Amino acid sequence: KKYGVNELREMFLHFFETKGCLRLNSFSLIPHNDNSLLIINSGMAPMKPWFTGQEIPPRRRVTTCQKCIRTGDLENVGKTARHGTYFEMLGNFSFGDYFKKEAIPWAWEFLTEVVGLDADRLYPSVYVDDDEAYQIWLNDMHIPAERIYKFGKEDNFWEHGSGPCGPCSEIYYDRGPEFGNGPEDVMGGEGDRFMEVWNIVFSQFNNDGHNHYTDLAQKNIDTGMGLERLAVAVQEAGSIFDVDTLKSLRDLVCTLAGGISYEQPGTEQTDVSVRICTDHARAMTFMISDGIMPSNNGRGYVLRRIIRRAVRHGRKLGISGSFLTKLAENVIAESRDGYPELEEKRDFILKVIQAEEDKFEKTYEQGMDILQEMEDRLEKEGSKELSGEDAFRLYDTYGFPLDNTREILEERGFSVDEAGFQAAMKHQKDTAREDRKKSGKSSTYMGASATVYEEMDP
Ligand code: ATP
Ligand code: MG
Ligand code: MG
Ligand code: MG
């Protein structure tokens, strides 16, 4: 049966409740008391104190569906079948309670019996030195040895920033030969045929932030499965942008772009922009609903970059005028079952998006024209690299985030002098600071922006 995304979320949480887990709501995307992380990027991130033993969890078994943002995947989005900057991570967690012998069979039971995936299309991987996990897959789950992959630290040792970490066992789903070659090419690589769906982490170490590992007082389980990826497998969808909830948003993007077609011969370029708009609309809606506001630094700047990138790809698709609030309304409609707060904060979310979109729209066309002039000049000079000063001017005067400029240039075969950009930024900051010292005031001729430069984060 082809379960929908909202159904799958409920099935997962319910299944782990039957295993004794306490169901908790998703935590906010804004980390609480954790300076090592800008935005929550996994189910375990908000629970670090429960893993380390610093705080007592409400129960030793917990299950959640956590909103996640991964800025590190910004460049993957639209290009792979499996990455979003925003996604939901299903997880079950043990704080010094159940361990490998339970976590592995339960994951298998959920995938093969509850949602009914074909066991022959699932491939586990283990950390190369983790014989215990290997034996469980081999002897308890009866997976043939040649189907259990052993990988090194890069793939099968999970850690994000400081805190709890450990070896892991992952489950890949074979989407079929139409998505690539055989297992020899793609397992653990960047291919999309074998898609990683679930990561089961045996978190038993603590990283102090300087790669000094110590044993945690307790052995924990931390698992994470992308809800959208699970839906790809269950619905036999071509990518996360084809699962039910995202497809409706994706269709709306195509409609707003004047009814363009998607994934037809010759549409490869616009397909990427359609997917980026789809993903970024989700990311911005959830970020704002958790109280992140567009700004020039930190989380706020991640949001600003996401909104501006969506605007640019919308323009590439030929959408004129503002369109992001229309996408946000669709996100709210598709996700309010799981996240009722979206409905409550609807007006606020739409207002923030509209304001940020208006702000960028004012300078966008001008900035694009200036960039075109810059490119023409480079062309004449026979150069392929935009100077740091020029990139900084686009940033400073026209509000073009560096990654935006880089992306546009790349599409046209140019690069940007990023070190030069940083130098120009530093020069601007230093000048502002000097001027402030001289005048003895907190801001000078640059007005309010003088203080802002202190915090900019391109
Ligand atoms: P990949 O190798 O495919 O980038 P990952 O190893 O970075 O994934 P984990 O850190 O192990 O992912 O996260 C646990 C699970 O969360 C993954 O197995 C996957 O199902 C899901 N996931 C991770 N990143 C994304 C993303 N950008 N978009 C959607 N789902 C994701
Ligand atoms: Mg990844
Ligand atoms: Mg991986
Ligand atoms: Mg992984």
Short mmCIF file of N, CA and C in Angstrom, two decimals, residues 146-307:
data_model
loop_
_atom_site.label_atom_id
_atom_site.label_comp_id
_atom_site.label_asym_id
_atom_site.label_seq_id
_atom_site.Cartn_x
_atom_site.Cartn_y
_atom_site.Cartn_z
N GLU A 146 27.09 -11.32 1.96
CA GLU A 146 27.49 -10.44 0.84
C GLU A 146 26.59 -9.22 0.71
N ARG A 147 25.51 -9.20 1.47
CA ARG A 147 24.63 -8.02 1.40
C ARG A 147 24.85 -7.06 2.56
N ILE A 148 25.76 -7.41 3.47
CA ILE A 148 26.05 -6.51 4.59
C ILE A 148 27.34 -5.78 4.28
N TYR A 149 27.26 -4.47 4.18
CA TYR A 149 28.43 -3.68 3.79
C TYR A 149 29.15 -3.13 5.01
N LYS A 150 30.50 -3.18 4.92
CA LYS A 150 31.31 -2.64 6.02
C LYS A 150 31.99 -1.37 5.55
N PHE A 151 31.71 -0.27 6.24
CA PHE A 151 32.30 1.00 5.86
C PHE A 151 33.10 1.60 7.01
N GLY A 152 33.97 2.55 6.66
CA GLY A 152 34.84 3.18 7.66
C GLY A 152 34.19 4.36 8.34
N LYS A 153 35.04 5.15 8.95
CA LYS A 153 34.57 6.23 9.81
C LYS A 153 33.71 7.25 9.07
N GLU A 154 34.07 7.52 7.85
CA GLU A 154 33.37 8.57 7.12
C GLU A 154 31.86 8.31 7.01
N ASP A 155 31.50 7.06 6.72
CA ASP A 155 30.08 6.74 6.55
C ASP A 155 29.42 6.18 7.81
N ASN A 156 30.17 5.40 8.57
CA ASN A 156 29.52 4.67 9.65
C ASN A 156 30.00 4.99 11.06
N PHE A 157 30.42 6.23 11.24
CA PHE A 157 30.67 6.72 12.60
C PHE A 157 30.00 8.08 12.65
N TRP A 158 28.93 8.16 13.44
CA TRP A 158 28.11 9.37 13.38
C TRP A 158 28.49 10.39 14.44
N GLU A 159 28.75 11.60 14.00
CA GLU A 159 28.87 12.72 14.94
C GLU A 159 28.61 14.02 14.22
N HIS A 160 28.03 14.95 14.94
CA HIS A 160 27.76 16.29 14.41
C HIS A 160 28.15 17.25 15.51
N GLY A 161 29.25 17.94 15.33
CA GLY A 161 29.69 18.85 16.38
C GLY A 161 30.14 18.07 17.59
N SER A 162 30.12 18.70 18.73
CA SER A 162 30.57 18.01 19.93
C SER A 162 29.42 17.20 20.52
N GLY A 163 29.76 16.34 21.49
CA GLY A 163 28.71 15.61 22.19
C GLY A 163 28.69 14.13 21.87
N PRO A 164 27.55 13.49 22.15
CA PRO A 164 27.43 12.04 21.99
C PRO A 164 27.63 11.61 20.53
N CYS A 165 28.31 10.50 20.36
CA CYS A 165 28.57 9.99 19.01
C CYS A 165 28.90 8.51 19.11
N GLY A 166 29.07 7.87 17.97
CA GLY A 166 29.42 6.45 18.02
C GLY A 166 29.29 5.79 16.66
N PRO A 167 29.65 4.50 16.60
CA PRO A 167 29.52 3.77 15.34
C PRO A 167 28.05 3.62 14.99
N CYS A 168 27.77 3.43 13.72
CA CYS A 168 26.36 3.28 13.37
C CYS A 168 26.17 2.18 12.33
N SER A 169 24.93 1.79 12.19
CA SER A 169 24.54 0.81 11.18
C SER A 169 23.45 1.48 10.37
N GLU A 170 23.61 1.49 9.05
CA GLU A 170 22.62 2.19 8.23
C GLU A 170 21.88 1.20 7.34
N ILE A 171 20.70 1.60 6.91
CA ILE A 171 19.93 0.76 6.01
C ILE A 171 19.70 1.53 4.70
N TYR A 172 20.09 0.90 3.61
CA TYR A 172 19.92 1.48 2.28
C TYR A 172 18.78 0.77 1.56
N TYR A 173 18.12 1.52 0.70
CA TYR A 173 17.04 0.95 -0.08
C TYR A 173 17.42 0.98 -1.56
N ASP A 174 17.30 -0.15 -2.21
CA ASP A 174 17.61 -0.23 -3.64
C ASP A 174 16.40 0.22 -4.44
N ARG A 175 16.51 1.38 -5.06
CA ARG A 175 15.37 1.93 -5.81
C ARG A 175 15.21 1.27 -7.17
N GLY A 176 16.18 0.46 -7.55
CA GLY A 176 16.03 -0.28 -8.81
C GLY A 176 17.03 0.16 -9.85
N PRO A 177 17.30 -0.77 -10.80
CA PRO A 177 18.36 -0.53 -11.79
C PRO A 177 18.13 0.71 -12.64
N GLU A 178 16.88 1.18 -12.76
CA GLU A 178 16.65 2.38 -13.58
C GLU A 178 17.30 3.61 -12.97
N PHE A 179 17.72 3.53 -11.69
CA PHE A 179 18.35 4.67 -11.04
C PHE A 179 19.87 4.55 -10.96
N GLY A 180 20.46 3.61 -11.68
CA GLY A 180 21.92 3.53 -11.66
C GLY A 180 22.39 2.12 -11.92
N ASN A 181 23.67 1.92 -11.70
CA ASN A 181 24.27 0.61 -11.96
C ASN A 181 24.14 -0.30 -10.75
N GLY A 182 25.09 -1.18 -10.61
CA GLY A 182 25.00 -2.17 -9.54
C GLY A 182 25.57 -1.66 -8.23
N PRO A 183 25.42 -2.48 -7.18
CA PRO A 183 25.90 -2.10 -5.85
C PRO A 183 27.38 -1.73 -5.83
N GLU A 184 28.18 -2.29 -6.74
CA GLU A 184 29.61 -2.02 -6.74
C GLU A 184 29.91 -0.53 -6.95
N ASP A 185 29.01 0.18 -7.60
CA ASP A 185 29.26 1.59 -7.89
C ASP A 185 28.75 2.54 -6.82
N VAL A 186 27.69 2.16 -6.21
CA VAL A 186 26.97 3.20 -5.50
C VAL A 186 26.87 3.07 -3.99
N MET A 187 27.07 1.92 -3.44
CA MET A 187 26.89 1.79 -2.00
C MET A 187 27.82 2.76 -1.29
N GLY A 188 27.26 3.61 -0.47
CA GLY A 188 28.06 4.54 0.30
C GLY A 188 28.53 5.72 -0.51
N GLY A 189 28.31 5.69 -1.80
CA GLY A 189 28.75 6.80 -2.63
C GLY A 189 27.64 7.80 -2.83
N GLU A 190 27.78 8.60 -3.87
CA GLU A 190 26.80 9.65 -4.07
C GLU A 190 25.68 9.24 -5.01
N GLY A 191 25.70 7.99 -5.46
CA GLY A 191 24.67 7.54 -6.37
C GLY A 191 23.30 7.54 -5.72
N ASP A 192 22.28 7.63 -6.52
CA ASP A 192 20.94 7.70 -5.96
C ASP A 192 20.18 6.38 -6.04
N ARG A 193 20.78 5.34 -6.66
CA ARG A 193 20.05 4.07 -6.74
C ARG A 193 19.90 3.48 -5.34
N PHE A 194 21.01 3.38 -4.62
CA PHE A 194 20.96 2.87 -3.26
C PHE A 194 20.84 4.06 -2.32
N MET A 195 19.66 4.28 -1.84
CA MET A 195 19.39 5.48 -1.04
C MET A 195 19.42 5.14 0.45
N GLU A 196 20.24 5.86 1.16
CA GLU A 196 20.28 5.67 2.61
C GLU A 196 18.94 6.10 3.20
N VAL A 197 18.30 5.21 3.94
CA VAL A 197 17.04 5.61 4.57
C VAL A 197 17.13 5.76 6.08
N TRP A 198 17.89 4.89 6.73
CA TRP A 198 17.83 4.91 8.19
C TRP A 198 19.23 4.76 8.76
N ASN A 199 19.50 5.56 9.75
CA ASN A 199 20.79 5.50 10.44
C ASN A 199 20.54 5.15 11.91
N ILE A 200 21.13 4.02 12.34
CA ILE A 200 20.98 3.59 13.73
C ILE A 200 22.32 3.80 14.41
N VAL A 201 22.37 4.77 15.31
CA VAL A 201 23.65 5.13 15.93
C VAL A 201 23.73 4.51 17.32
N PHE A 202 24.85 3.87 17.57
CA PHE A 202 25.09 3.29 18.90
C PHE A 202 25.93 4.31 19.65
N SER A 203 25.28 5.28 20.24
CA SER A 203 26.08 6.38 20.79
C SER A 203 26.58 6.01 22.18
N GLN A 204 27.86 5.79 22.22
CA GLN A 204 28.48 5.36 23.47
C GLN A 204 29.72 6.18 23.81
N PHE A 205 30.05 7.16 22.94
CA PHE A 205 31.20 8.02 23.23
C PHE A 205 30.77 9.48 23.32
N ASN A 206 31.62 10.28 23.92
CA ASN A 206 31.41 11.72 23.94
C ASN A 206 32.63 12.39 23.30
N ASN A 207 32.35 13.30 22.36
CA ASN A 207 33.43 14.09 21.75
C ASN A 207 33.41 15.45 22.41
N ASP A 208 34.53 15.84 23.03
CA ASP A 208 34.55 17.10 23.78
C ASP A 208 34.64 18.32 22.87
N GLY A 209 34.58 18.09 21.56
CA GLY A 209 34.66 19.21 20.63
C GLY A 209 36.06 19.34 20.05
N HIS A 210 37.03 18.66 20.64
CA HIS A 210 38.40 18.67 20.12
C HIS A 210 38.84 17.26 19.73
N ASN A 211 37.87 16.43 19.40
CA ASN A 211 38.14 15.04 19.02
C ASN A 211 38.84 14.22 20.10
N HIS A 212 38.55 14.54 21.35
CA HIS A 212 38.94 13.65 22.45
C HIS A 212 37.70 12.85 22.82
N TYR A 213 37.80 11.54 22.66
CA TYR A 213 36.64 10.69 22.89
C TYR A 213 36.73 10.02 24.26
N THR A 214 35.62 10.08 24.99
CA THR A 214 35.55 9.33 26.24
C THR A 214 34.28 8.48 26.23
N ASP A 215 34.26 7.42 27.04
CA ASP A 215 33.05 6.59 27.12
C ASP A 215 31.95 7.36 27.84
N LEU A 216 30.74 7.31 27.32
CA LEU A 216 29.61 7.88 28.04
C LEU A 216 29.28 6.96 29.21
N ALA A 217 28.63 7.51 30.22
CA ALA A 217 28.28 6.70 31.40
C ALA A 217 27.31 5.59 31.02
N GLN A 218 26.53 5.84 29.96
CA GLN A 218 25.52 4.85 29.55
C GLN A 218 25.62 4.62 28.05
N LYS A 219 25.18 3.44 27.60
CA LYS A 219 25.12 3.17 26.16
C LYS A 219 23.74 3.55 25.65
N ASN A 220 23.73 4.31 24.56
CA ASN A 220 22.46 4.85 24.06
C ASN A 220 22.17 4.41 22.63
N ILE A 221 20.93 4.55 22.26
CA ILE A 221 20.53 4.38 20.87
C ILE A 221 19.97 5.69 20.37
N ASP A 222 20.39 6.07 19.16
CA ASP A 222 19.90 7.27 18.51
C ASP A 222 19.67 6.88 17.07
N THR A 223 18.42 6.87 16.63
CA THR A 223 18.21 6.52 15.23
C THR A 223 17.58 7.69 14.48
N GLY A 224 17.83 7.74 13.20
CA GLY A 224 17.24 8.80 12.39
C GLY A 224 16.90 8.28 11.00
N MET A 225 15.64 8.49 10.63
CA MET A 225 15.22 8.09 9.28
C MET A 225 14.49 9.28 8.66
N GLY A 226 14.92 9.67 7.47
CA GLY A 226 14.25 10.77 6.78
C GLY A 226 12.84 10.34 6.40
N LEU A 227 11.85 11.08 6.88
CA LEU A 227 10.45 10.75 6.57
C LEU A 227 10.19 10.81 5.06
N GLU A 228 10.75 11.82 4.42
CA GLU A 228 10.52 11.96 2.97
C GLU A 228 11.18 10.80 2.21
N ARG A 229 12.35 10.35 2.70
CA ARG A 229 13.04 9.23 2.02
C ARG A 229 12.27 7.93 2.22
N LEU A 230 11.74 7.74 3.42
CA LEU A 230 10.91 6.56 3.65
C LEU A 230 9.75 6.57 2.66
N ALA A 231 9.16 7.76 2.48
CA ALA A 231 8.03 7.87 1.56
C ALA A 231 8.47 7.59 0.12
N VAL A 232 9.69 7.97 -0.25
CA VAL A 232 10.20 7.67 -1.59
C VAL A 232 10.19 6.15 -1.81
N ALA A 233 10.67 5.42 -0.79
CA ALA A 233 10.72 3.96 -0.91
C ALA A 233 9.31 3.38 -0.96
N VAL A 234 8.47 3.80 -0.05
CA VAL A 234 7.12 3.24 0.06
C VAL A 234 6.27 3.58 -1.16
N GLN A 235 6.39 4.82 -1.63
CA GLN A 235 5.55 5.26 -2.74
C GLN A 235 6.21 5.00 -4.10
N GLU A 236 7.40 4.41 -4.06
CA GLU A 236 8.20 4.22 -5.28
C GLU A 236 8.27 5.50 -6.10
N ALA A 237 8.60 6.56 -5.39
CA ALA A 237 8.68 7.88 -6.03
C ALA A 237 10.08 8.08 -6.60
N GLY A 238 10.17 8.96 -7.59
CA GLY A 238 11.46 9.20 -8.24
C GLY A 238 12.43 9.98 -7.37
N SER A 239 11.90 10.81 -6.48
CA SER A 239 12.74 11.59 -5.57
C SER A 239 11.87 12.10 -4.44
N ILE A 240 12.50 12.77 -3.46
CA ILE A 240 11.68 13.30 -2.36
C ILE A 240 10.68 14.34 -2.88
N PHE A 241 10.94 14.89 -4.06
CA PHE A 241 10.03 15.90 -4.61
C PHE A 241 8.82 15.26 -5.30
N ASP A 242 8.78 13.94 -5.31
CA ASP A 242 7.65 13.23 -5.90
C ASP A 242 6.74 12.59 -4.86
N VAL A 243 7.07 12.70 -3.58
CA VAL A 243 6.18 12.09 -2.58
C VAL A 243 4.96 13.00 -2.41
N ASP A 244 3.87 12.45 -1.86
CA ASP A 244 2.59 13.17 -1.94
C ASP A 244 2.62 14.63 -1.48
N THR A 245 3.16 14.88 -0.29
CA THR A 245 3.09 16.26 0.23
C THR A 245 3.96 17.23 -0.57
N LEU A 246 5.12 16.78 -1.00
CA LEU A 246 6.00 17.68 -1.75
C LEU A 246 5.55 17.85 -3.19
N LYS A 247 4.90 16.82 -3.70
CA LYS A 247 4.47 16.90 -5.09
C LYS A 247 3.44 18.01 -5.28
N SER A 248 2.58 18.16 -4.29
CA SER A 248 1.54 19.19 -4.41
C SER A 248 2.19 20.58 -4.45
N LEU A 249 3.23 20.77 -3.65
CA LEU A 249 3.95 22.04 -3.63
C LEU A 249 4.73 22.24 -4.94
N ARG A 250 5.34 21.17 -5.38
CA ARG A 250 6.12 21.20 -6.63
C ARG A 250 5.22 21.58 -7.81
N ASP A 251 4.01 20.98 -7.84
CA ASP A 251 3.05 21.31 -8.90
C ASP A 251 2.67 22.78 -8.85
N LEU A 252 2.54 23.31 -7.64
CA LEU A 252 2.18 24.73 -7.50
C LEU A 252 3.29 25.61 -8.08
N VAL A 253 4.54 25.25 -7.83
CA VAL A 253 5.66 26.02 -8.39
C VAL A 253 5.54 26.04 -9.91
N CYS A 254 5.27 24.88 -10.49
CA CYS A 254 5.14 24.80 -11.96
C CYS A 254 3.97 25.64 -12.46
N THR A 255 2.87 25.61 -11.72
CA THR A 255 1.70 26.41 -12.12
C THR A 255 2.03 27.90 -12.08
N LEU A 256 2.65 28.35 -10.96
CA LEU A 256 2.98 29.77 -10.83
C LEU A 256 3.96 30.21 -11.92
N ALA A 257 4.75 29.24 -12.41
CA ALA A 257 5.71 29.56 -13.47
C ALA A 257 5.04 29.49 -14.85
N GLY A 258 3.73 29.52 -14.87
CA GLY A 258 3.01 29.56 -16.14
C GLY A 258 2.73 28.18 -16.71
N GLY A 259 2.66 27.19 -15.83
CA GLY A 259 2.32 25.85 -16.29
C GLY A 259 3.45 25.12 -17.00
N ILE A 260 4.69 25.36 -16.54
CA ILE A 260 5.82 24.67 -17.17
C ILE A 260 5.78 23.18 -16.84
N SER A 261 6.39 22.38 -17.70
CA SER A 261 6.41 20.94 -17.40
C SER A 261 7.65 20.58 -16.60
N TYR A 262 7.56 19.44 -15.96
CA TYR A 262 8.59 18.99 -15.03
C TYR A 262 9.09 17.62 -15.47
N GLU A 263 10.41 17.45 -15.41
CA GLU A 263 11.03 16.18 -15.78
C GLU A 263 10.55 15.66 -17.14
N GLN A 264 10.57 16.55 -18.11
CA GLN A 264 10.33 16.16 -19.49
C GLN A 264 11.66 16.34 -20.23
N PRO A 265 11.79 15.73 -21.41
CA PRO A 265 13.06 15.92 -22.13
C PRO A 265 13.37 17.42 -22.29
N GLY A 266 14.58 17.81 -21.91
CA GLY A 266 14.98 19.20 -22.09
C GLY A 266 14.67 20.13 -20.92
N THR A 267 14.02 19.62 -19.87
CA THR A 267 13.68 20.51 -18.75
C THR A 267 14.67 20.40 -17.58
N GLU A 268 15.80 19.73 -17.79
CA GLU A 268 16.73 19.48 -16.68
C GLU A 268 17.08 20.74 -15.89
N GLN A 269 17.33 21.84 -16.61
CA GLN A 269 17.71 23.09 -15.93
C GLN A 269 16.60 23.63 -15.05
N THR A 270 15.40 23.73 -15.62
CA THR A 270 14.29 24.27 -14.83
C THR A 270 13.88 23.31 -13.72
N ASP A 271 14.06 22.01 -13.94
CA ASP A 271 13.72 21.04 -12.88
C ASP A 271 14.45 21.36 -11.58
N VAL A 272 15.74 21.69 -11.72
CA VAL A 272 16.53 21.99 -10.53
C VAL A 272 15.93 23.19 -9.80
N SER A 273 15.57 24.23 -10.55
CA SER A 273 14.99 25.42 -9.92
C SER A 273 13.64 25.12 -9.28
N VAL A 274 12.85 24.27 -9.93
CA VAL A 274 11.56 23.89 -9.35
C VAL A 274 11.77 23.21 -8.00
N ARG A 275 12.75 22.30 -7.96
CA ARG A 275 13.00 21.57 -6.71
C ARG A 275 13.54 22.51 -5.63
N ILE A 276 14.40 23.43 -6.04
CA ILE A 276 14.95 24.37 -5.05
C ILE A 276 13.83 25.24 -4.46
N CYS A 277 12.95 25.75 -5.30
CA CYS A 277 11.83 26.55 -4.79
C CYS A 277 10.96 25.72 -3.85
N THR A 278 10.72 24.47 -4.23
CA THR A 278 9.90 23.58 -3.41
C THR A 278 10.52 23.37 -2.03
N ASP A 279 11.78 23.01 -2.03
CA ASP A 279 12.46 22.77 -0.76
C ASP A 279 12.56 24.04 0.07
N HIS A 280 12.98 25.12 -0.55
CA HIS A 280 13.23 26.34 0.22
C HIS A 280 11.94 26.91 0.81
N ALA A 281 10.81 26.70 0.11
CA ALA A 281 9.54 27.18 0.66
C ALA A 281 9.24 26.46 1.98
N ARG A 282 9.53 25.18 2.01
CA ARG A 282 9.32 24.42 3.25
C ARG A 282 10.27 24.92 4.34
N ALA A 283 11.54 25.08 3.97
CA ALA A 283 12.53 25.50 4.96
C ALA A 283 12.15 26.85 5.57
N MET A 284 11.82 27.82 4.73
CA MET A 284 11.54 29.16 5.27
C MET A 284 10.29 29.15 6.15
N THR A 285 9.27 28.39 5.74
CA THR A 285 8.03 28.36 6.51
C THR A 285 8.27 27.81 7.92
N PHE A 286 8.99 26.71 7.98
CA PHE A 286 9.23 26.10 9.29
C PHE A 286 10.21 26.93 10.13
N MET A 287 11.20 27.53 9.49
CA MET A 287 12.15 28.34 10.27
C MET A 287 11.44 29.53 10.91
N ILE A 288 10.60 30.20 10.12
CA ILE A 288 9.92 31.38 10.66
C ILE A 288 8.92 30.96 11.72
N SER A 289 8.28 29.83 11.50
CA SER A 289 7.30 29.39 12.50
C SER A 289 7.98 29.08 13.84
N ASP A 290 9.26 28.78 13.81
CA ASP A 290 9.99 28.56 15.06
C ASP A 290 10.66 29.84 15.56
N GLY A 291 10.37 30.96 14.92
CA GLY A 291 10.84 32.24 15.47
C GLY A 291 12.15 32.75 14.90
N ILE A 292 12.66 32.12 13.84
CA ILE A 292 13.87 32.64 13.20
C ILE A 292 13.44 33.78 12.27
N MET A 293 14.15 34.92 12.35
CA MET A 293 13.82 36.07 11.52
C MET A 293 14.97 36.37 10.57
N PRO A 294 14.65 36.80 9.33
CA PRO A 294 15.73 37.12 8.40
C PRO A 294 16.62 38.21 8.99
N SER A 295 17.94 38.02 8.90
CA SER A 295 18.86 39.04 9.42
C SER A 295 20.21 38.85 8.75
N ASN A 296 21.19 39.60 9.21
CA ASN A 296 22.51 39.53 8.58
C ASN A 296 23.49 38.63 9.28
N ASN A 297 23.04 37.86 10.23
CA ASN A 297 24.00 36.97 10.89
C ASN A 297 23.32 35.71 11.41
N GLY A 298 24.15 34.71 11.62
CA GLY A 298 23.71 33.46 12.26
C GLY A 298 22.54 32.80 11.55
N ARG A 299 21.63 32.28 12.37
CA ARG A 299 20.43 31.61 11.83
C ARG A 299 19.64 32.50 10.90
N GLY A 300 19.54 33.77 11.27
CA GLY A 300 18.77 34.72 10.47
C GLY A 300 19.34 34.86 9.08
N TYR A 301 20.65 34.74 8.98
CA TYR A 301 21.27 34.86 7.66
C TYR A 301 21.09 33.60 6.83
N VAL A 302 21.03 32.47 7.50
CA VAL A 302 20.70 31.22 6.79
C VAL A 302 19.32 31.37 6.16
N LEU A 303 18.37 31.88 6.94
CA LEU A 303 17.01 32.08 6.44
C LEU A 303 17.00 33.08 5.28
N ARG A 304 17.71 34.18 5.46
CA ARG A 304 17.75 35.20 4.40
C ARG A 304 18.31 34.61 3.10
N ARG A 305 19.39 33.83 3.22
CA ARG A 305 19.98 33.21 2.03
C ARG A 305 18.99 32.27 1.35
N ILE A 306 18.26 31.51 2.16
CA ILE A 306 17.29 30.57 1.61
C ILE A 306 16.19 31.32 0.87
N ILE A 307 15.68 32.39 1.47
CA ILE A 307 14.61 33.17 0.82
C ILE A 307 15.12 33.80 -0.47
#
